[in-house]
């Protein structure tokens, strides 16, 4: 029997496919839907200290090849995501909270509060929100990233991983890996959207989302090669006990296969989840199993990370 079971951060997942933080994971109803779906885990929308309404709408736009968003961190505030954990427990799959405080102390406060909660199985610390006007992404500042990790590991109790922005330059991969390898991180999720793209409606000669004069994070087909490169690089550079979680451009079983071949222990679905709803998890899982069957693989460990170089 083909199995899609995996382990991330020491947690067992029945299937290696679940949601990216962002789409359809903000409200209790949305989180319940994820719980009832075939997703292998439930990951929350990035939480801040307080409730946030987010940026002005329209703030998400979908086109043939993918999406652009500048949501501005709409979320219920961390206490809601902490309280929801009890309800999440009924679904029998790990509940993970994404944390994206507006500064070091916000992150520390949130992670300290989550620490005692046994129904929160891990924390994904977001180093890569590109949509806050005037705020640089922490993940592009290596010393800030180090300082933040120093602070949060003083208070973290659950396994903690990081959500990274995409990197494009070889020294940058190495510089970030050097920082991360100095901390007991459990996983690295690669990648967040490619920040600050621009999509245009040529009929209207106008941008398609309202915040930030139309600039926003890009998801979908075009980001897959960048996502695969980031998964591959961090798989080779990070300590071997750090799980890589692949996200970016996955809409079918073959895309998931590619991410795992590059080294991903699990994959997350963003743009395609928005497009298709939670039915995408069962569909992509079925497609991945079919590919594995054809290739004679019975578990993802049979091919995880085994991408070959050319002779
Ligand atoms: C938002 C977007 C992101 O890519 C992210 O990592 C966190 C928040 C947002 O705009 O809500």
PDB file of N, CA, C and O in Angstrom, residues 67-121:
ATOM      1  N   UNK A  67      -1.827  34.030  -8.437  1.00  0.00           N
ATOM      2  CA  UNK A  67      -2.514  35.018  -7.608  1.00  0.00           C
ATOM      3  C   UNK A  67      -1.585  36.147  -7.172  1.00  0.00           C
ATOM      4  O   UNK A  67      -0.361  36.002  -7.198  1.00  0.00           O
ATOM      5  N   UNK A  68      -2.233  37.243  -6.789  1.00  0.00           N
ATOM      6  CA  UNK A  68      -1.510  38.341  -6.134  1.00  0.00           C
ATOM      7  C   UNK A  68      -2.324  38.728  -4.910  1.00  0.00           C
ATOM      8  O   UNK A  68      -3.558  38.728  -4.961  1.00  0.00           O
ATOM      9  N   UNK A  69      -1.649  38.991  -3.786  1.00  0.00           N
ATOM     10  CA  UNK A  69      -2.387  39.403  -2.595  1.00  0.00           C
ATOM     11  C   UNK A  69      -1.630  40.441  -1.805  1.00  0.00           C
ATOM     12  O   UNK A  69      -0.405  40.482  -1.793  1.00  0.00           O
ATOM     13  N   UNK A  70      -2.433  41.311  -1.184  1.00  0.00           N
ATOM     14  CA  UNK A  70      -1.876  42.215  -0.186  1.00  0.00           C
ATOM     15  C   UNK A  70      -2.912  42.327   0.921  1.00  0.00           C
ATOM     16  O   UNK A  70      -3.620  43.316   1.061  1.00  0.00           O
ATOM     17  N   UNK A  71      -3.019  41.232   1.671  1.00  0.00           N
ATOM     18  CA  UNK A  71      -4.094  41.112   2.659  1.00  0.00           C
ATOM     19  C   UNK A  71      -3.878  42.036   3.857  1.00  0.00           C
ATOM     20  O   UNK A  71      -4.839  42.563   4.422  1.00  0.00           O
ATOM     21  N   UNK A  72      -2.625  42.186   4.264  1.00  0.00           N
ATOM     22  CA  UNK A  72      -2.344  43.049   5.415  1.00  0.00           C
ATOM     23  C   UNK A  72      -2.631  42.394   6.748  1.00  0.00           C
ATOM     24  O   UNK A  72      -3.045  43.047   7.710  1.00  0.00           O
ATOM     25  N   UNK A  73      -2.429  41.074   6.784  1.00  0.00           N
ATOM     26  CA  UNK A  73      -2.537  40.300   8.030  1.00  0.00           C
ATOM     27  C   UNK A  73      -3.895  40.379   8.732  1.00  0.00           C
ATOM     28  O   UNK A  73      -3.955  40.569   9.949  1.00  0.00           O
ATOM     29  N   UNK A  74      -4.992  40.237   7.989  1.00  0.00           N
ATOM     30  CA  UNK A  74      -6.270  40.147   8.695  1.00  0.00           C
ATOM     31  C   UNK A  74      -6.277  38.864   9.530  1.00  0.00           C
ATOM     32  O   UNK A  74      -5.974  37.780   9.016  1.00  0.00           O
ATOM     33  N   UNK A  75      -6.565  38.975  10.813  1.00  0.00           N
ATOM     34  CA  UNK A  75      -6.624  37.768  11.660  1.00  0.00           C
ATOM     35  C   UNK A  75      -7.328  38.110  12.948  1.00  0.00           C
ATOM     36  O   UNK A  75      -7.546  39.278  13.266  1.00  0.00           O
ATOM     37  N   UNK A  76      -7.686  37.081  13.683  1.00  0.00           N
ATOM     38  CA  UNK A  76      -8.524  37.248  14.882  1.00  0.00           C
ATOM     39  C   UNK A  76      -7.730  37.605  16.134  1.00  0.00           C
ATOM     40  O   UNK A  76      -8.309  37.801  17.198  1.00  0.00           O
ATOM     41  N   UNK A  77      -6.408  37.638  16.012  1.00  0.00           N
ATOM     42  CA  UNK A  77      -5.587  37.879  17.200  1.00  0.00           C
ATOM     43  C   UNK A  77      -5.215  36.557  17.856  1.00  0.00           C
ATOM     44  O   UNK A  77      -5.977  35.583  17.802  1.00  0.00           O
ATOM     45  N   UNK A  78      -4.032  36.497  18.464  1.00  0.00           N
ATOM     46  CA  UNK A  78      -3.471  35.209  18.884  1.00  0.00           C
ATOM     47  C   UNK A  78      -4.321  34.459  19.904  1.00  0.00           C
ATOM     48  O   UNK A  78      -4.311  33.224  19.940  1.00  0.00           O
ATOM     49  N   UNK A  79      -5.081  35.209  20.719  1.00  0.00           N
ATOM     50  CA  UNK A  79      -5.845  34.501  21.761  1.00  0.00           C
ATOM     51  C   UNK A  79      -6.902  33.598  21.133  1.00  0.00           C
ATOM     52  O   UNK A  79      -7.171  32.491  21.614  1.00  0.00           O
ATOM     53  N   UNK A  80      -7.470  34.077  20.028  1.00  0.00           N
ATOM     54  CA  UNK A  80      -8.452  33.250  19.322  1.00  0.00           C
ATOM     55  C   UNK A  80      -7.811  31.940  18.849  1.00  0.00           C
ATOM     56  O   UNK A  80      -8.387  30.852  19.012  1.00  0.00           O
ATOM     57  N   UNK A  81      -6.607  32.048  18.247  1.00  0.00           N
ATOM     58  CA  UNK A  81      -5.975  30.829  17.694  1.00  0.00           C
ATOM     59  C   UNK A  81      -5.501  29.890  18.809  1.00  0.00           C
ATOM     60  O   UNK A  81      -5.448  28.676  18.613  1.00  0.00           O
ATOM     61  N   UNK A  82      -5.199  30.475  19.962  1.00  0.00           N
ATOM     62  CA  UNK A  82      -4.863  29.640  21.123  1.00  0.00           C
ATOM     63  C   UNK A  82      -6.121  28.921  21.626  1.00  0.00           C
ATOM     64  O   UNK A  82      -6.111  27.704  21.857  1.00  0.00           O
ATOM     65  N   UNK A  83      -7.223  29.663  21.735  1.00  0.00           N
ATOM     66  CA  UNK A  83      -8.473  29.070  22.249  1.00  0.00           C
ATOM     67  C   UNK A  83      -9.038  28.022  21.284  1.00  0.00           C
ATOM     68  O   UNK A  83      -9.643  27.042  21.716  1.00  0.00           O
ATOM     69  N   UNK A  84      -8.839  28.252  19.984  1.00  0.00           N
ATOM     70  CA  UNK A  84      -9.372  27.311  18.980  1.00  0.00           C
ATOM     71  C   UNK A  84      -8.728  25.923  19.102  1.00  0.00           C
ATOM     72  O   UNK A  84      -9.309  24.913  18.665  1.00  0.00           O
ATOM     73  N   UNK A  85      -7.549  25.867  19.712  1.00  0.00           N
ATOM     74  CA  UNK A  85      -6.784  24.605  19.762  1.00  0.00           C
ATOM     75  C   UNK A  85      -7.606  23.455  20.339  1.00  0.00           C
ATOM     76  O   UNK A  85      -7.490  22.301  19.902  1.00  0.00           O
ATOM     77  N   UNK A  86      -8.444  23.761  21.318  1.00  0.00           N
ATOM     78  CA  UNK A  86      -9.252  22.729  21.965  1.00  0.00           C
ATOM     79  C   UNK A  86     -10.220  22.086  20.970  1.00  0.00           C
ATOM     80  O   UNK A  86     -10.405  20.867  20.938  1.00  0.00           O
ATOM     81  N   UNK A  87     -10.809  22.953  20.162  1.00  0.00           N
ATOM     82  CA  UNK A  87     -11.737  22.503  19.114  1.00  0.00           C
ATOM     83  C   UNK A  87     -10.995  21.730  18.014  1.00  0.00           C
ATOM     84  O   UNK A  87     -11.512  20.773  17.450  1.00  0.00           O
ATOM     85  N   UNK A  88      -9.778  22.158  17.736  1.00  0.00           N
ATOM     86  CA  UNK A  88      -8.980  21.508  16.677  1.00  0.00           C
ATOM     87  C   UNK A  88      -8.648  20.066  17.053  1.00  0.00           C
ATOM     88  O   UNK A  88      -8.534  19.198  16.183  1.00  0.00           O
ATOM     89  N   UNK A  89      -8.544  19.825  18.357  1.00  0.00           N
ATOM     90  CA  UNK A  89      -8.078  18.512  18.826  1.00  0.00           C
ATOM     91  C   UNK A  89      -8.987  17.378  18.359  1.00  0.00           C
ATOM     92  O   UNK A  89      -8.533  16.249  18.124  1.00  0.00           O
ATOM     93  N   UNK A  90     -10.299  17.686  18.156  1.00  0.00           N
ATOM     94  CA  UNK A  90     -11.251  16.628  17.758  1.00  0.00           C
ATOM     95  C   UNK A  90     -10.932  16.025  16.385  1.00  0.00           C
ATOM     96  O   UNK A  90     -11.413  14.942  16.057  1.00  0.00           O
ATOM     97  N   UNK A  91     -10.150  16.745  15.584  1.00  0.00           N
ATOM     98  CA  UNK A  91      -9.915  16.271  14.219  1.00  0.00           C
ATOM     99  C   UNK A  91      -8.772  15.265  14.118  1.00  0.00           C
ATOM    100  O   UNK A  91      -8.510  14.724  13.039  1.00  0.00           O
ATOM    101  N   UNK A  92      -8.062  15.065  15.215  1.00  0.00           N
ATOM    102  CA  UNK A  92      -7.041  14.016  15.243  1.00  0.00           C
ATOM    103  C   UNK A  92      -5.871  14.251  14.310  1.00  0.00           C
ATOM    104  O   UNK A  92      -5.281  13.313  13.787  1.00  0.00           O
ATOM    105  N   UNK A  93      -5.567  15.511  14.078  1.00  0.00           N
ATOM    106  CA  UNK A  93      -4.388  15.843  13.283  1.00  0.00           C
ATOM    107  C   UNK A  93      -3.727  17.054  13.927  1.00  0.00           C
ATOM    108  O   UNK A  93      -4.406  17.821  14.625  1.00  0.00           O
ATOM    109  N   UNK A  94      -2.419  17.230  13.718  1.00  0.00           N
ATOM    110  CA  UNK A  94      -1.743  18.328  14.415  1.00  0.00           C
ATOM    111  C   UNK A  94      -2.301  19.709  14.049  1.00  0.00           C
ATOM    112  O   UNK A  94      -2.584  19.972  12.878  1.00  0.00           O
ATOM    113  N   UNK A  95      -2.450  20.540  15.050  1.00  0.00           N
ATOM    114  CA  UNK A  95      -2.847  21.942  14.873  1.00  0.00           C
ATOM    115  C   UNK A  95      -1.612  22.798  15.113  1.00  0.00           C
ATOM    116  O   UNK A  95      -0.966  22.689  16.167  1.00  0.00           O
ATOM    117  N   UNK A  96      -1.283  23.594  14.116  1.00  0.00           N
ATOM    118  CA  UNK A  96      -0.065  24.410  14.153  1.00  0.00           C
ATOM    119  C   UNK A  96      -0.476  25.871  14.024  1.00  0.00           C
ATOM    120  O   UNK A  96      -1.332  26.206  13.202  1.00  0.00           O
ATOM    121  N   UNK A  97       0.104  26.723  14.843  1.00  0.00           N
ATOM    122  CA  UNK A  97      -0.243  28.145  14.793  1.00  0.00           C
ATOM    123  C   UNK A  97       0.881  28.928  14.126  1.00  0.00           C
ATOM    124  O   UNK A  97       2.052  28.789  14.498  1.00  0.00           O
ATOM    125  N   UNK A  98       0.500  29.725  13.120  1.00  0.00           N
ATOM    126  CA  UNK A  98       1.453  30.639  12.487  1.00  0.00           C
ATOM    127  C   UNK A  98       1.470  31.933  13.287  1.00  0.00           C
ATOM    128  O   UNK A  98       0.416  32.470  13.638  1.00  0.00           O
ATOM    129  N   UNK A  99       2.669  32.413  13.583  1.00  0.00           N
ATOM    130  CA  UNK A  99       2.828  33.613  14.411  1.00  0.00           C
ATOM    131  C   UNK A  99       3.566  34.680  13.615  1.00  0.00           C
ATOM    132  O   UNK A  99       4.615  34.413  13.024  1.00  0.00           O
ATOM    133  N   UNK A 100       2.989  35.874  13.591  1.00  0.00           N
ATOM    134  CA  UNK A 100       3.599  36.970  12.831  1.00  0.00           C
ATOM    135  C   UNK A 100       3.414  38.278  13.586  1.00  0.00           C
ATOM    136  O   UNK A 100       2.753  39.203  13.125  1.00  0.00           O
ATOM    137  N   UNK A 101       3.996  38.339  14.764  1.00  0.00           N
ATOM    138  CA  UNK A 101       3.901  39.549  15.583  1.00  0.00           C
ATOM    139  C   UNK A 101       4.528  40.733  14.865  1.00  0.00           C
ATOM    140  O   UNK A 101       5.351  40.562  13.969  1.00  0.00           O
ATOM    141  N   UNK A 102       4.126  41.938  15.287  1.00  0.00           N
ATOM    142  CA  UNK A 102       4.607  43.137  14.590  1.00  0.00           C
ATOM    143  C   UNK A 102       5.992  43.572  15.078  1.00  0.00           C
ATOM    144  O   UNK A 102       6.545  44.541  14.612  1.00  0.00           O
ATOM    145  N   UNK A 103       6.547  42.856  16.019  1.00  0.00           N
ATOM    146  CA  UNK A 103       7.882  43.183  16.520  1.00  0.00           C
ATOM    147  C   UNK A 103       8.342  42.055  17.426  1.00  0.00           C
ATOM    148  O   UNK A 103       7.578  41.129  17.708  1.00  0.00           O
ATOM    149  N   UNK A 104       9.603  42.129  17.885  1.00  0.00           N
ATOM    150  CA  UNK A 104      10.170  41.059  18.712  1.00  0.00           C
ATOM    151  C   UNK A 104       9.305  40.737  19.911  1.00  0.00           C
ATOM    152  O   UNK A 104       9.022  39.585  20.213  1.00  0.00           O
ATOM    153  N   UNK A 105       8.921  41.807  20.644  1.00  0.00           N
ATOM    154  CA  UNK A 105       8.217  41.561  21.902  1.00  0.00           C
ATOM    155  C   UNK A 105       6.816  41.007  21.667  1.00  0.00           C
ATOM    156  O   UNK A 105       6.343  40.184  22.449  1.00  0.00           O
ATOM    157  N   UNK A 106       6.167  41.430  20.578  1.00  0.00           N
ATOM    158  CA  UNK A 106       4.862  40.842  20.239  1.00  0.00           C
ATOM    159  C   UNK A 106       5.027  39.342  20.001  1.00  0.00           C
ATOM    160  O   UNK A 106       4.249  38.519  20.510  1.00  0.00           O
ATOM    161  N   UNK A 107       6.044  38.987  19.223  1.00  0.00           N
ATOM    162  CA  UNK A 107       6.273  37.561  18.939  1.00  0.00           C
ATOM    163  C   UNK A 107       6.546  36.787  20.235  1.00  0.00           C
ATOM    164  O   UNK A 107       6.022  35.683  20.427  1.00  0.00           O
ATOM    165  N   UNK A 108       7.358  37.382  21.096  1.00  0.00           N
ATOM    166  CA  UNK A 108       7.689  36.712  22.362  1.00  0.00           C
ATOM    167  C   UNK A 108       6.433  36.546  23.221  1.00  0.00           C
ATOM    168  O   UNK A 108       6.194  35.475  23.805  1.00  0.00           O
ATOM    169  N   UNK A 109       5.621  37.594  23.286  1.00  0.00           N
ATOM    170  CA  UNK A 109       4.381  37.529  24.086  1.00  0.00           C
ATOM    171  C   UNK A 109       3.476  36.412  23.582  1.00  0.00           C
ATOM    172  O   UNK A 109       2.926  35.620  24.364  1.00  0.00           O
ATOM    173  N   UNK A 110       3.321  36.362  22.261  1.00  0.00           N
ATOM    174  CA  UNK A 110       2.424  35.363  21.671  1.00  0.00           C
ATOM    175  C   UNK A 110       2.955  33.948  21.935  1.00  0.00           C
ATOM    176  O   UNK A 110       2.218  33.063  22.390  1.00  0.00           O
ATOM    177  N   UNK A 111       4.225  33.752  21.663  1.00  0.00           N
ATOM    178  CA  UNK A 111       4.791  32.403  21.772  1.00  0.00           C
ATOM    179  C   UNK A 111       4.813  31.933  23.233  1.00  0.00           C
ATOM    180  O   UNK A 111       4.586  30.754  23.516  1.00  0.00           O
ATOM    181  N   UNK A 112       5.004  32.873  24.138  1.00  0.00           N
ATOM    182  CA  UNK A 112       4.938  32.548  25.574  1.00  0.00           C
ATOM    183  C   UNK A 112       3.531  32.086  25.955  1.00  0.00           C
ATOM    184  O   UNK A 112       3.345  31.117  26.693  1.00  0.00           O
ATOM    185  N   UNK A 113       2.535  32.770  25.412  1.00  0.00           N
ATOM    186  CA  UNK A 113       1.146  32.422  25.710  1.00  0.00           C
ATOM    187  C   UNK A 113       0.784  31.037  25.150  1.00  0.00           C
ATOM    188  O   UNK A 113       0.044  30.282  25.778  1.00  0.00           O
ATOM    189  N   UNK A 114       1.320  30.722  23.967  1.00  0.00           N
ATOM    190  CA  UNK A 114       1.009  29.433  23.348  1.00  0.00           C
ATOM    191  C   UNK A 114       1.711  28.282  24.067  1.00  0.00           C
ATOM    192  O   UNK A 114       1.279  27.123  23.970  1.00  0.00           O
ATOM    193  N   UNK A 115       2.783  28.612  24.801  1.00  0.00           N
ATOM    194  CA  UNK A 115       3.682  27.590  25.346  1.00  0.00           C
ATOM    195  C   UNK A 115       2.973  26.529  26.193  1.00  0.00           C
ATOM    196  O   UNK A 115       3.276  25.346  26.082  1.00  0.00           O
ATOM    197  N   UNK A 116       2.023  26.947  26.988  1.00  0.00           N
ATOM    198  CA  UNK A 116       1.399  25.961  27.861  1.00  0.00           C
ATOM    199  C   UNK A 116       0.290  25.144  27.207  1.00  0.00           C
ATOM    200  O   UNK A 116      -0.327  24.300  27.862  1.00  0.00           O
ATOM    201  N   UNK A 117       0.006  25.371  25.947  1.00  0.00           N
ATOM    202  CA  UNK A 117      -1.184  24.805  25.308  1.00  0.00           C
ATOM    203  C   UNK A 117      -0.851  23.489  24.605  1.00  0.00           C
ATOM    204  O   UNK A 117      -0.256  23.456  23.535  1.00  0.00           O
ATOM    205  N   UNK A 118      -1.309  22.400  25.216  1.00  0.00           N
ATOM    206  CA  UNK A 118      -0.901  21.080  24.692  1.00  0.00           C
ATOM    207  C   UNK A 118      -1.582  20.711  23.375  1.00  0.00           C
ATOM    208  O   UNK A 118      -1.151  19.775  22.694  1.00  0.00           O
ATOM    209  N   UNK A 119      -2.633  21.450  23.022  1.00  0.00           N
ATOM    210  CA  UNK A 119      -3.300  21.184  21.744  1.00  0.00           C
ATOM    211  C   UNK A 119      -2.700  21.957  20.572  1.00  0.00           C
ATOM    212  O   UNK A 119      -3.138  21.805  19.441  1.00  0.00           O
ATOM    213  N   UNK A 120      -1.717  22.793  20.875  1.00  0.00           N
ATOM    214  CA  UNK A 120      -0.954  23.440  19.789  1.00  0.00           C
ATOM    215  C   UNK A 120       0.342  22.660  19.664  1.00  0.00           C
ATOM    216  O   UNK A 120       1.172  22.636  20.572  1.00  0.00           O
ATOM    217  N   UNK A 121       0.489  21.981  18.537  1.00  0.00           N
ATOM    218  CA  UNK A 121       1.562  20.995  18.422  1.00  0.00           C
ATOM    219  C   UNK A 121       2.869  21.589  17.922  1.00  0.00           C
ATOM    220  O   UNK A 121       3.930  20.977  18.089  1.00  0.00           O
TER     221      UNK A 121
END
